[in-house]
Amino acid sequence: MVISAILVALLATMGQWWFFGPITKCLVYPLTTGVLVGLFMGDPMTGMLAGANIQLIYLGYISAGGTMPSNTIVAGIFGTAMTILSGANPTMAVTFAIPFSMFGLLLNNIYMTVNAAWIHQADRLLDKGNIRGVRLMNFVPSFVIAAILYGVPAFLLVISGQGWAKDLINAVPKSVVSALEVVGGIMPALGIAMLLNYLGKRSLIPWFFAGFFLTVYSGVSLMAISIFSAIIAILLYIRDRNSNNQNKKTANKRKGVHRLSVDQSVEMSTTDGSASMTPSVTPIASVEPKYAKKLSKRTLIQTWLWTTSTEAAYNYERLQALGIANLMITPIRKLYSSKEDQVRELKKYMVFYNSEVFTIGPIVNGIACSMEEARANDADVSAEDINAVRTGLMGPVAGIGDTIMQGILYPILFGIGCSMALDRSYLGPILATVVFELLIFGCGYFMFMTGYKQGKTSLLRILKNGTIDKIINSFSIVGLMVVGAMAATRVTVDTPLAFKIGDGATKLQKVLDSLAPGLIPLSITLGILFLLRKKVNTTLIIVLIFIIGIVGYYLGILGFSAKM
C-alpha cells in the first residue's frame, strides 16, 4: 500500500505541476488518471470505470484565462482512489468526486497565489545575470508546492487503507446509495449541457438532436455516430469552400479584374514616341533573409518543446510569463553571445502573458523567435515591437486554440473514450489519450514552425481567409452529434411510475418510449442547458441535481437505468 500511495501522490503532483505537456496534459482528465490510479492500486478496471463516470460530468468544463471552474485533477484522482478504497460501485464515483473537486478549487487558488512569489525571485536573479535561475524558478518551487498541496493529501488518502472507507460505505443505508446512483445517472447531463452551451450555435443545434434520435432509434455506437458525423462535416466543408471559391470568381468577373502573370508585358511610350516593352509586374520573391545569426532546426525544436512547460509555474500575477521567459532562454542564448545581451533581451518576456499554449498558441512563440532573430541581426525590430505583437495576438490565439482543443477535440475524443471505457474496454482511455496528444502537439509543432517561417502575417492570413471558422463549424457538427449520442446513452435515469387501470398497470416509461425513446434524459439535458443560458452557477446546478435525484428517488418518480 505504501508504494501505491507514493505512485498516486506523484500522479496527483504531476497533475497540477505541468512541467512537460506530453506527459502532464492528460493528467487533468479523469478518464486518463482513473486508469492510472486503478493500476497503481491494483484494480485498473474499477479505476477505469470510476474515471469514465467522473469524466462525463466534466466534458463541458472549459478552463481558460487562469480560471478553473472545477478541479478535475483532484476529482479524478481522489474520487477514483476513494471508489477503490471503499469498494463502492463505480457509478458512486461521481458522489465522491464532486466534494473532492470543490476542495481542489481551494488547492488551486493557493497554488496559483504562491507561485507568484517565484516570478519575483526570477526577476531578482535575472538582474544579477543568473539566467539559469529563471529556469530553476519555473520548475523547482512549483513542484514543491504541488507536492505539498496535492501529493501529500493523495498519499494520506491511499495509505489510510480500505477499512475506514468500507465502513463509511457500509454505514450508508442502501436506499441512500440507490438515491445517489440516480444522482450519478443525472450528473452527466451537466457536462453534456455545458458542451451544448459552448458549441451550440443556433444554426447548428439540429445536429445535436440528429445525434440523439439517431442513437435512440437505431442503437448505433458512439464510434459509428462519430464516423457518420465526420463524413457529413467534411462534405459540408467541401461544399462551403467550393461555393465560396465560385462566388469569388463570379465577383472578380463582374469587377473586370485581370490578373497579370510575371512574364506579361505592356506597351509603354517613350519620349521620342517609340514603343518599349516593359514587364508590367515585378515579381516579389519570398527570399529568406541571409542572417549572420541563424536559429538552427534543432534550436527551434528545443524551443517548441519548452513551450509545453509554459504553465509549470502558472500564477495569478503574470500567469504564463515565467514559462515564456523559460522557453525563450534557448533561442536567446543562440542569438546573443554576451551575458549582458542575453539578460537584456530576456527581460522583455518577464511581463504578463496568457494564451493557449498547445495547439494554435505556439504560433506566437514562433513569431517571437523570428522577430528575435531579426533583432539579433540588427534589423529594425525593437523590444516594444516584439511585445506589441505578442500582446496583440495572445487573445485571438487563445480564443481559437481553446475552442479547438477544449471545446471540440477533447469532448469528442474523451466522449468516445468514456463510452468504450464504460463498455469495459481499455482501448477507450488509451485511444482518447494518445490520439488527443498526437493531434494537439502535432498541430502545435506545425503552428510554431509556421509562425517562425512566415512571421506575424501567417496568423493574420489564417484569420482573414475564414478557414478557421469553417473548420470550427465542421468540427462543431461532429461534436454536437457526439454530444447528442452521449445524452441518449449516458444520462441513465428513467421513471418507475406506474398507474393502475382496472386489474392491470400501465408503466409511464413505456408510454414515454412509445412517444419517443429517451425523453427523460433529453428533457433533463435541455433543462440544465436552459439554466446555463440563464447564467445559473454550476455549483448551484450540482446542488439542484442532488436534490432532484434524491427527492425523485424517494418519491418513486426517478430511477437509475443502466444503458448500453
Coordinates of C-alpha atoms in Angstrom, one line a residue:
M1 CA 0.0 0.0 0.0
V2 CA 2.9 2.3 0.6
I3 CA 4.1 2.0 -3.0
S4 CA 0.6 2.6 -4.2
A5 CA 0.3 5.7 -2.1
I6 CA 3.6 7.1 -3.4
L7 CA 2.6 6.5 -7.0
V8 CA -0.8 8.1 -6.6
A9 CA 0.8 11.0 -4.8
L10 CA 3.3 11.5 -7.7
L11 CA 0.4 11.3 -10.1
A12 CA -1.6 14.0 -8.2
T13 CA 1.6 16.2 -8.1
M14 CA 2.2 16.0 -11.8
G15 CA -1.5 16.6 -12.5
Q16 CA -1.0 20.1 -11.2
W17 CA 2.7 20.7 -11.9
W18 CA 2.5 20.9 -15.7
F19 CA 6.3 20.6 -16.3
F20 CA 6.0 18.9 -19.8
G21 CA 2.8 18.9 -21.7
P22 CA 3.1 15.5 -23.5
I23 CA 3.3 13.8 -20.0
T24 CA 1.1 16.1 -17.9
K25 CA -1.6 17.4 -20.3
C26 CA -4.0 14.5 -20.0
L27 CA -3.4 14.1 -16.2
V28 CA -6.1 16.7 -15.7
Y29 CA -8.7 14.3 -17.3
P30 CA -10.3 11.7 -15.0
L31 CA -10.6 9.1 -17.8
T32 CA -6.8 9.0 -18.1
T33 CA -6.0 9.3 -14.3
G34 CA -8.7 6.8 -13.4
V35 CA -6.9 4.0 -15.2
L36 CA -3.6 5.0 -13.7
V37 CA -4.9 5.2 -10.2
G38 CA -6.6 1.8 -10.6
L39 CA -3.3 0.4 -12.0
F40 CA -1.3 1.8 -9.0
M41 CA -3.9 0.5 -6.5
G42 CA -4.3 -3.0 -8.1
D43 CA -7.7 -2.6 -9.6
P44 CA -7.4 -1.0 -13.1
M45 CA -10.9 -2.0 -14.2
T46 CA -12.7 -0.2 -11.3
G47 CA -10.3 2.7 -11.8
M48 CA -11.2 3.0 -15.5
L49 CA -15.0 2.7 -14.8
A50 CA -14.8 5.2 -12.0
G51 CA -12.7 7.6 -14.1
A52 CA -15.1 7.4 -17.0
N53 CA -18.1 8.1 -14.8
I54 CA -16.4 11.1 -13.3
Q55 CA -15.2 12.3 -16.8
L56 CA -18.7 12.5 -18.1
I57 CA -19.5 15.3 -15.7
Y58 CA -16.6 17.4 -16.8
L59 CA -16.7 17.1 -20.6
G60 CA -18.1 20.6 -20.8
Y61 CA -15.8 22.3 -18.4
I62 CA -13.6 24.9 -20.2
S63 CA -10.6 26.2 -18.3
A64 CA -9.4 29.5 -19.8
G65 CA -7.7 32.7 -18.7
G66 CA -6.3 31.2 -15.5
T67 CA -9.8 30.2 -14.3
M68 CA -10.7 26.7 -13.1
P69 CA -14.5 26.1 -12.9
S70 CA -13.8 22.8 -11.2
N71 CA -10.7 20.9 -10.3
T72 CA -10.9 17.8 -12.5
I73 CA -7.4 16.7 -11.3
V74 CA -8.5 16.2 -7.7
A75 CA -11.9 15.0 -8.8
G76 CA -10.4 12.2 -11.0
I77 CA -7.6 11.1 -8.8
F78 CA -9.1 11.4 -5.4
G79 CA -12.6 10.3 -6.5
T80 CA -11.2 7.2 -8.2
A81 CA -9.0 6.3 -5.2
M82 CA -11.9 6.7 -2.8
T83 CA -14.1 4.4 -5.0
I84 CA -11.5 1.7 -5.0
L85 CA -10.8 2.0 -1.3
S86 CA -14.5 1.8 -0.3
G87 CA -15.3 -1.0 -2.8
A88 CA -18.3 1.1 -4.0
N89 CA -19.9 0.6 -7.3
P90 CA -18.1 2.8 -9.9
T91 CA -21.3 4.7 -10.5
M92 CA -20.8 6.1 -7.0
A93 CA -17.5 7.7 -8.1
V94 CA -19.4 10.9 -9.0
T95 CA -20.6 11.3 -5.5
F96 CA -17.0 11.2 -4.2
A97 CA -15.6 13.3 -7.0
I98 CA -17.7 16.4 -6.6
P99 CA -16.8 17.3 -3.0
F100 CA -13.1 16.5 -3.8
S101 CA -13.4 18.8 -6.7
M102 CA -14.6 21.6 -4.5
F103 CA -11.7 21.0 -2.2
G104 CA -9.4 21.1 -5.2
L105 CA -10.5 24.6 -6.1
L106 CA -9.1 25.8 -2.8
L107 CA -5.9 24.0 -3.6
N108 CA -5.6 25.6 -7.0
N109 CA -6.2 29.0 -5.6
I110 CA -3.3 28.5 -3.1
Y111 CA -1.1 27.1 -5.8
M112 CA -1.7 30.0 -8.2
T113 CA -1.2 32.6 -5.4
V114 CA 2.0 31.1 -4.0
N115 CA 3.6 30.7 -7.5
A116 CA 3.5 34.5 -7.9
A117 CA 6.5 34.6 -5.5
W118 CA 8.7 32.7 -7.9
I119 CA 8.5 35.2 -10.7
H120 CA 9.6 38.0 -8.4
Q121 CA 12.6 35.8 -7.3
A122 CA 13.3 35.2 -11.0
D123 CA 13.3 38.9 -11.6
R124 CA 15.9 39.4 -8.9
L125 CA 18.1 36.5 -10.3
L126 CA 17.9 37.9 -13.8
D127 CA 19.0 41.4 -12.5
K128 CA 22.1 39.6 -11.2
G129 CA 22.7 37.9 -14.5
N130 CA 21.6 34.5 -13.4
I131 CA 19.7 33.1 -16.4
R132 CA 19.8 29.6 -15.2
G133 CA 18.0 30.7 -12.1
V134 CA 15.0 31.8 -14.2
R135 CA 14.7 28.2 -15.4
L136 CA 15.0 26.8 -11.9
M137 CA 12.3 29.2 -10.6
N138 CA 10.0 27.9 -13.3
F139 CA 10.2 24.3 -12.2
V140 CA 11.6 23.6 -8.7
P141 CA 9.5 25.7 -6.3
S142 CA 6.2 25.0 -8.2
F143 CA 7.0 21.2 -7.9
V144 CA 7.4 21.5 -4.2
I145 CA 4.2 23.4 -3.8
A146 CA 2.3 20.9 -6.0
A147 CA 3.7 18.0 -4.0
I148 CA 2.6 19.6 -0.7
L149 CA -0.8 20.6 -1.8
Y150 CA -1.7 17.6 -4.0
G151 CA 0.8 14.9 -3.4
V152 CA 0.6 14.8 0.4
P153 CA -3.2 14.6 0.7
A154 CA -3.3 11.9 -2.1
F155 CA -0.7 9.9 -0.2
L156 CA -2.6 10.1 3.1
L157 CA -5.8 9.1 1.4
V158 CA -4.4 5.9 -0.1
I159 CA -2.1 5.0 2.9
S160 CA -5.1 5.2 5.3
G161 CA -6.2 1.9 3.8
Q162 CA -9.6 0.4 2.9
G163 CA -11.0 -0.2 6.4
W164 CA -12.4 3.2 7.1
A165 CA -13.6 3.8 3.6
K166 CA -15.6 0.4 3.5
D167 CA -17.0 1.1 7.0
L168 CA -18.2 4.5 5.7
I169 CA -20.0 3.0 2.7
N170 CA -21.4 0.2 4.8
A171 CA -22.8 2.7 7.2
V172 CA -24.8 4.4 4.5
P173 CA -28.3 2.9 4.1
K174 CA -29.0 1.0 0.8
S175 CA -31.8 3.4 -0.1
V176 CA -29.4 6.4 0.1
V177 CA -26.9 4.5 -2.1
S178 CA -29.7 3.9 -4.6
A179 CA -30.7 7.6 -4.5
L180 CA -27.1 8.6 -5.1
E181 CA -27.0 6.3 -8.1
V182 CA -29.9 8.3 -9.5
V183 CA -27.9 11.4 -8.9
G184 CA -24.9 9.8 -10.7
G185 CA -27.2 8.9 -13.6
I186 CA -28.3 12.6 -13.9
M187 CA -24.9 14.2 -13.5
P188 CA -23.5 13.5 -17.0
A189 CA -26.3 15.8 -18.3
L190 CA -24.4 18.7 -16.7
G191 CA -21.2 18.1 -18.8
I192 CA -23.3 17.4 -21.9
A193 CA -25.3 20.6 -21.4
M194 CA -22.2 22.7 -20.9
L195 CA -20.8 21.4 -24.1
L196 CA -24.0 22.1 -25.9
N197 CA -24.0 25.6 -24.5
Y198 CA -20.4 26.1 -25.7
L199 CA -20.8 24.6 -29.2
G200 CA -24.4 25.2 -29.8
K201 CA -24.8 28.0 -32.3
R202 CA -28.5 28.2 -33.2
S203 CA -27.9 27.1 -36.8
L204 CA -26.0 24.0 -35.6
I205 CA -28.3 22.9 -32.8
P206 CA -30.3 20.5 -35.0
W207 CA -27.2 18.3 -35.3
F208 CA -27.5 17.6 -31.5
F209 CA -31.0 16.3 -32.0
A210 CA -29.8 14.3 -35.0
G211 CA -27.2 12.5 -32.9
F212 CA -29.7 11.9 -30.1
F213 CA -32.5 10.4 -32.1
L214 CA -30.2 8.5 -34.4
T215 CA -28.9 6.8 -31.3
V216 CA -32.1 6.1 -29.5
Y217 CA -33.9 4.7 -32.6
S218 CA -31.0 2.8 -34.3
G219 CA -28.9 1.9 -31.3
V220 CA -25.7 2.5 -33.3
S221 CA -22.5 3.0 -31.3
L222 CA -20.9 6.3 -30.4
M223 CA -18.0 5.5 -32.7
A224 CA -20.4 5.0 -35.6
I225 CA -22.0 8.3 -34.8
S226 CA -18.6 10.0 -34.8
I227 CA -17.7 8.5 -38.2
F228 CA -21.0 9.4 -39.8
S229 CA -20.9 13.0 -38.4
A230 CA -17.3 13.4 -39.6
I231 CA -18.2 12.4 -43.1
I232 CA -21.1 14.8 -43.1
A233 CA -18.9 17.6 -41.7
I234 CA -16.2 17.0 -44.4
L235 CA -18.8 17.1 -47.2
L236 CA -20.4 20.3 -45.9
Y237 CA -16.9 21.9 -45.5
I238 CA -16.0 21.0 -49.1
R239 CA -19.4 22.3 -50.3
D240 CA -18.9 25.6 -48.5
R241 CA -15.3 26.0 -49.8
N242 CA -16.3 25.3 -53.4
S243 CA -19.3 27.7 -53.0
N244 CA -17.0 30.5 -51.7
N245 CA -14.4 29.9 -54.4
Q246 CA -17.2 30.1 -57.1
N247 CA -18.5 33.3 -55.5
K248 CA -15.1 34.9 -55.6
K249 CA -14.6 34.0 -59.3
T250 CA -18.0 35.5 -60.1
A251 CA -17.2 38.6 -58.2
N252 CA -13.9 39.0 -59.9
K253 CA -15.5 38.7 -63.3
R254 CA -18.1 41.3 -62.5
K255 CA -15.4 43.7 -61.4
G256 CA -13.4 43.0 -64.5
V257 CA -10.4 42.0 -62.6
H258 CA -7.5 40.9 -64.8
R259 CA -4.6 39.1 -63.3
L260 CA -1.2 39.6 -65.0
S261 CA 1.5 36.9 -64.9
V262 CA 5.1 37.8 -64.2
D263 CA 6.2 37.5 -67.8
Q264 CA 3.4 39.6 -69.3
S265 CA 4.4 42.9 -70.8
V266 CA 2.7 46.1 -71.7
E267 CA 3.5 48.7 -74.3
M268 CA 4.8 52.0 -72.9
S269 CA 5.5 55.1 -74.9
T270 CA 9.0 56.8 -74.6
T271 CA 9.7 60.5 -75.0
D272 CA 10.6 60.0 -78.7
G273 CA 7.3 58.3 -79.5
S274 CA 8.8 54.7 -79.9
A275 CA 7.3 51.8 -78.1
S276 CA 9.0 49.9 -75.3
M277 CA 8.1 46.6 -73.9
T278 CA 8.5 46.6 -70.1
P279 CA 7.5 44.0 -67.6
S280 CA 4.2 45.1 -66.1
V281 CA 4.6 43.2 -62.8
T282 CA 7.7 42.9 -60.7
P283 CA 7.9 39.6 -59.0
I284 CA 8.1 39.7 -55.2
A285 CA 10.1 36.6 -54.3
S286 CA 9.8 35.1 -50.9
V287 CA 13.5 35.1 -50.2
E288 CA 14.7 34.1 -46.8
P289 CA 16.9 36.8 -45.2
K290 CA 20.6 35.8 -45.1
Y291 CA 21.3 36.5 -41.5
A292 CA 24.7 36.0 -39.9
K293 CA 23.0 34.7 -36.8
K294 CA 20.5 32.0 -37.5
L295 CA 18.4 29.7 -35.4
S296 CA 19.0 26.0 -36.3
K297 CA 16.2 23.5 -36.8
R298 CA 17.4 21.8 -33.6
T299 CA 17.2 25.0 -31.6
L300 CA 13.7 25.6 -32.9
I301 CA 12.5 22.1 -32.0
Q302 CA 14.0 22.6 -28.5
T303 CA 12.2 25.9 -28.1
W304 CA 8.9 24.4 -29.2
L305 CA 9.3 21.6 -26.7
W306 CA 9.9 24.2 -24.0
T307 CA 6.5 25.7 -24.9
T308 CA 4.8 22.7 -23.4
S309 CA 6.1 23.6 -20.0
T310 CA 4.8 27.2 -20.2
E311 CA 2.4 26.7 -17.3
A312 CA 4.7 24.9 -14.8
A313 CA 4.7 28.0 -12.6
Y314 CA 1.2 29.3 -13.6
N315 CA 0.3 32.1 -11.2
Y316 CA -2.3 34.8 -10.7
E317 CA 0.0 37.8 -11.1
R318 CA 1.7 37.3 -14.5
L319 CA 0.1 33.9 -15.4
Q320 CA 2.5 32.3 -18.1
A321 CA 5.2 34.9 -18.0
L322 CA 7.8 32.8 -16.2
G323 CA 7.2 29.9 -18.6
I324 CA 7.5 32.1 -21.6
A325 CA 10.8 33.5 -20.4
N326 CA 12.0 30.0 -19.8
L327 CA 11.3 28.8 -23.3
M328 CA 12.9 31.9 -24.8
I329 CA 16.2 31.2 -23.0
T330 CA 17.1 28.7 -25.7
P331 CA 16.9 30.9 -28.8
I332 CA 18.3 34.0 -27.0
R333 CA 21.4 32.1 -25.9
K334 CA 22.0 31.1 -29.5
L335 CA 21.5 34.6 -30.9
Y336 CA 23.4 36.6 -28.3
S337 CA 26.9 35.7 -27.1
S338 CA 27.4 38.1 -24.2
K339 CA 25.6 37.6 -20.8
E340 CA 24.6 41.2 -20.7
D341 CA 22.8 41.0 -24.1
Q342 CA 21.1 37.8 -23.1
V343 CA 19.8 39.3 -19.8
R344 CA 18.6 42.4 -21.6
E345 CA 16.6 40.5 -24.2
L346 CA 15.2 38.0 -21.8
K347 CA 13.7 40.7 -19.5
K348 CA 11.1 41.7 -22.1
Y349 CA 9.5 38.3 -21.7
M350 CA 9.0 38.6 -17.9
V351 CA 5.8 40.6 -18.4
F352 CA 2.2 39.4 -18.2
Y353 CA 1.3 36.8 -20.8
N354 CA -1.6 34.4 -21.1
S355 CA -2.7 32.4 -24.1
E356 CA -3.4 28.9 -25.3
V357 CA -0.1 27.1 -25.4
F358 CA -0.5 23.7 -27.1
T359 CA -2.4 23.8 -30.4
I360 CA -2.6 27.3 -32.0
G361 CA -0.7 29.3 -29.3
P362 CA 2.8 28.1 -30.3
I363 CA 2.5 30.3 -33.4
V364 CA 3.1 33.4 -31.2
N365 CA 6.3 31.9 -29.9
G366 CA 7.4 31.0 -33.4
I367 CA 6.8 34.6 -34.4
A368 CA 8.7 35.8 -31.4
C369 CA 11.7 33.7 -32.4
S370 CA 11.5 35.1 -36.0
M371 CA 11.4 38.7 -34.7
E372 CA 14.2 37.9 -32.1
E373 CA 16.4 36.5 -34.9
A374 CA 15.9 39.7 -37.0
R375 CA 16.6 41.9 -34.0
A376 CA 19.8 40.0 -33.3
N377 CA 20.9 40.7 -36.8
D378 CA 20.4 44.5 -36.4
A379 CA 17.0 44.6 -38.2
D380 CA 14.7 47.5 -37.3
V381 CA 12.8 45.4 -34.6
S382 CA 12.6 46.9 -31.1
A383 CA 11.8 45.1 -27.9
E384 CA 8.5 47.0 -27.9
D385 CA 7.7 45.7 -31.3
I386 CA 8.1 42.1 -30.2
N387 CA 5.9 42.6 -27.1
A388 CA 3.3 44.5 -29.0
V389 CA 2.9 41.6 -31.5
R390 CA 2.8 39.1 -28.7
T391 CA 0.2 41.0 -26.7
G392 CA -2.0 41.7 -29.8
L393 CA -2.0 38.0 -30.8
M394 CA -2.4 36.3 -27.5
G395 CA -6.2 37.0 -27.2
P396 CA -7.3 35.9 -30.7
V397 CA -5.0 32.8 -30.5
A398 CA -6.4 31.8 -27.1
G399 CA -9.9 32.1 -28.5
I400 CA -9.2 29.8 -31.4
G401 CA -6.9 27.4 -29.5
D402 CA -9.2 26.9 -26.5
T403 CA -12.2 26.3 -28.9
I404 CA -10.4 23.7 -30.9
M405 CA -8.7 21.9 -28.0
Q406 CA -11.1 22.1 -25.1
G407 CA -14.3 22.7 -26.9
I408 CA -14.0 20.3 -29.8
L409 CA -11.2 17.7 -29.8
Y410 CA -11.3 17.0 -26.0
P411 CA -15.1 16.3 -25.7
I412 CA -15.2 14.3 -29.0
L413 CA -12.2 12.1 -28.2
F414 CA -12.9 11.7 -24.5
G415 CA -16.6 11.2 -25.1
I416 CA -15.8 8.3 -27.3
G417 CA -13.2 7.1 -24.8
C418 CA -15.7 7.2 -22.0
S419 CA -18.2 5.2 -24.0
M420 CA -15.7 2.5 -24.7
A421 CA -14.4 2.5 -21.1
L422 CA -17.9 2.1 -19.7
D423 CA -18.2 -0.9 -22.1
R424 CA -15.2 -2.2 -20.2
S425 CA -12.6 -1.7 -23.0
Y426 CA -9.2 -0.4 -22.0
L427 CA -8.8 0.8 -25.6
G428 CA -11.1 3.8 -24.7
P429 CA -8.8 5.7 -22.4
I430 CA -5.7 4.7 -24.4
L431 CA -7.2 5.8 -27.7
A432 CA -8.6 9.1 -26.3
T433 CA -5.2 10.0 -24.7
V434 CA -2.9 9.0 -27.5
V435 CA -5.0 10.5 -30.4
F436 CA -5.7 13.7 -28.4
E437 CA -2.0 14.3 -27.7
L438 CA -0.9 13.5 -31.3
L439 CA -3.4 16.0 -32.6
I440 CA -2.7 18.9 -30.3
F441 CA 1.0 18.6 -30.2
G442 CA 1.3 17.9 -33.9
C443 CA -0.8 21.0 -34.5
G444 CA 1.3 22.9 -32.0
Y445 CA 4.6 22.0 -33.8
F446 CA 3.2 23.0 -37.2
M447 CA 1.9 26.3 -35.9
F448 CA 5.2 27.1 -34.2
M449 CA 7.2 26.5 -37.3
T450 CA 4.7 28.4 -39.4
G451 CA 5.0 31.4 -37.1
Y452 CA 8.8 31.3 -37.3
K453 CA 8.9 30.9 -41.1
Q454 CA 6.2 33.3 -42.1
G455 CA 6.1 35.8 -39.2
K456 CA 3.1 37.7 -38.0
T457 CA 1.4 37.7 -41.4
S458 CA 0.9 33.9 -41.1
L459 CA -1.8 34.2 -38.4
L460 CA -3.4 37.3 -40.0
R461 CA -3.7 35.4 -43.3
I462 CA -5.3 32.4 -41.5
L463 CA -7.8 34.7 -39.7
K464 CA -8.7 36.7 -42.8
N465 CA -9.4 33.9 -45.2
G466 CA -12.1 32.4 -42.9
T467 CA -10.6 28.9 -42.9
I468 CA -10.6 28.7 -39.1
D469 CA -14.3 29.5 -38.9
K470 CA -15.2 26.8 -41.4
I471 CA -13.1 24.2 -39.7
I472 CA -14.5 25.1 -36.3
N473 CA -18.1 24.9 -37.7
S474 CA -17.3 21.5 -39.2
F475 CA -15.9 20.1 -36.0
S476 CA -18.8 21.5 -34.1
I477 CA -21.2 19.4 -36.2
V478 CA -19.2 16.3 -35.1
G479 CA -19.1 17.5 -31.5
L480 CA -22.8 18.2 -31.4
M481 CA -23.8 14.8 -32.9
V482 CA -21.5 13.0 -30.4
V483 CA -22.9 15.0 -27.6
G484 CA -26.4 14.1 -28.7
A485 CA -25.5 10.4 -28.7
M486 CA -24.0 10.7 -25.3
A487 CA -27.2 12.4 -23.9
A488 CA -29.0 9.3 -25.3
T489 CA -26.8 6.7 -23.7
R490 CA -25.0 8.2 -20.7
V491 CA -27.8 10.1 -18.9
T492 CA -29.0 7.0 -17.2
V493 CA -32.3 7.8 -15.5
D494 CA -35.9 6.7 -16.2
T495 CA -39.2 6.6 -14.2
P496 CA -40.6 3.6 -12.3
L497 CA -44.0 5.3 -12.1
A498 CA -46.9 3.0 -12.9
F499 CA -50.7 3.7 -13.0
K500 CA -53.3 1.1 -12.2
I501 CA -56.1 0.9 -14.7
G502 CA -58.6 -1.8 -13.7
D503 CA -56.8 -5.0 -12.9
G504 CA -53.7 -4.0 -14.9
A505 CA -51.0 -1.4 -14.6
T506 CA -49.5 1.0 -17.2
K507 CA -45.9 1.9 -16.8
L508 CA -45.2 5.6 -17.6
Q509 CA -41.8 4.8 -19.0
K510 CA -43.4 2.6 -21.7
V511 CA -45.8 5.3 -22.6
L512 CA -42.9 7.8 -23.0
D513 CA -40.9 5.3 -25.0
S514 CA -43.9 4.9 -27.4
L515 CA -43.8 8.6 -28.0
A516 CA -40.0 8.9 -28.4
P517 CA -37.3 6.9 -26.5
G518 CA -35.1 8.9 -24.2
L519 CA -37.5 11.7 -23.4
I520 CA -36.4 11.9 -19.8
P521 CA -32.7 12.2 -20.4
L522 CA -33.3 14.7 -23.2
S523 CA -35.6 16.8 -21.0
I524 CA -33.1 16.8 -18.2
T525 CA -30.2 17.8 -20.5
L526 CA -32.3 20.6 -22.1
G527 CA -33.4 21.8 -18.7
I528 CA -29.8 22.1 -17.5
L529 CA -28.9 23.9 -20.7
F530 CA -31.7 26.4 -20.0
L531 CA -30.3 27.1 -16.6
L532 CA -26.8 27.5 -18.0
R533 CA -28.0 30.0 -20.6
K534 CA -29.7 31.9 -17.8
K535 CA -26.2 32.2 -16.2
V536 CA -27.1 30.0 -13.2
N537 CA -23.9 29.0 -11.4
T538 CA -22.8 25.4 -12.0
T539 CA -22.3 24.8 -8.3
L540 CA -26.0 25.6 -7.7
I541 CA -26.9 23.3 -10.6
I542 CA -25.0 20.5 -9.0
V543 CA -26.9 21.1 -5.7
L544 CA -30.2 21.0 -7.7
I545 CA -29.2 17.8 -9.3
F546 CA -28.6 16.2 -5.9
I547 CA -31.9 17.5 -4.6
I548 CA -33.9 16.3 -7.7
G549 CA -32.2 12.9 -7.8
I550 CA -32.6 12.1 -4.1
V551 CA -36.2 13.5 -3.8
G552 CA -37.2 12.0 -7.1
Y553 CA -36.0 8.6 -6.0
Y554 CA -37.8 8.6 -2.6
L555 CA -41.0 9.8 -4.3
G556 CA -40.7 7.0 -6.8
I557 CA -40.5 9.4 -9.7
L558 CA -36.9 8.7 -10.9
G559 CA -34.8 5.6 -11.0
F560 CA -31.4 4.5 -12.2
S561 CA -31.3 2.8 -15.6
A562 CA -28.1 1.2 -16.8
K563 CA -27.8 1.7 -20.6
M564 CA -25.7 0.3 -23.4

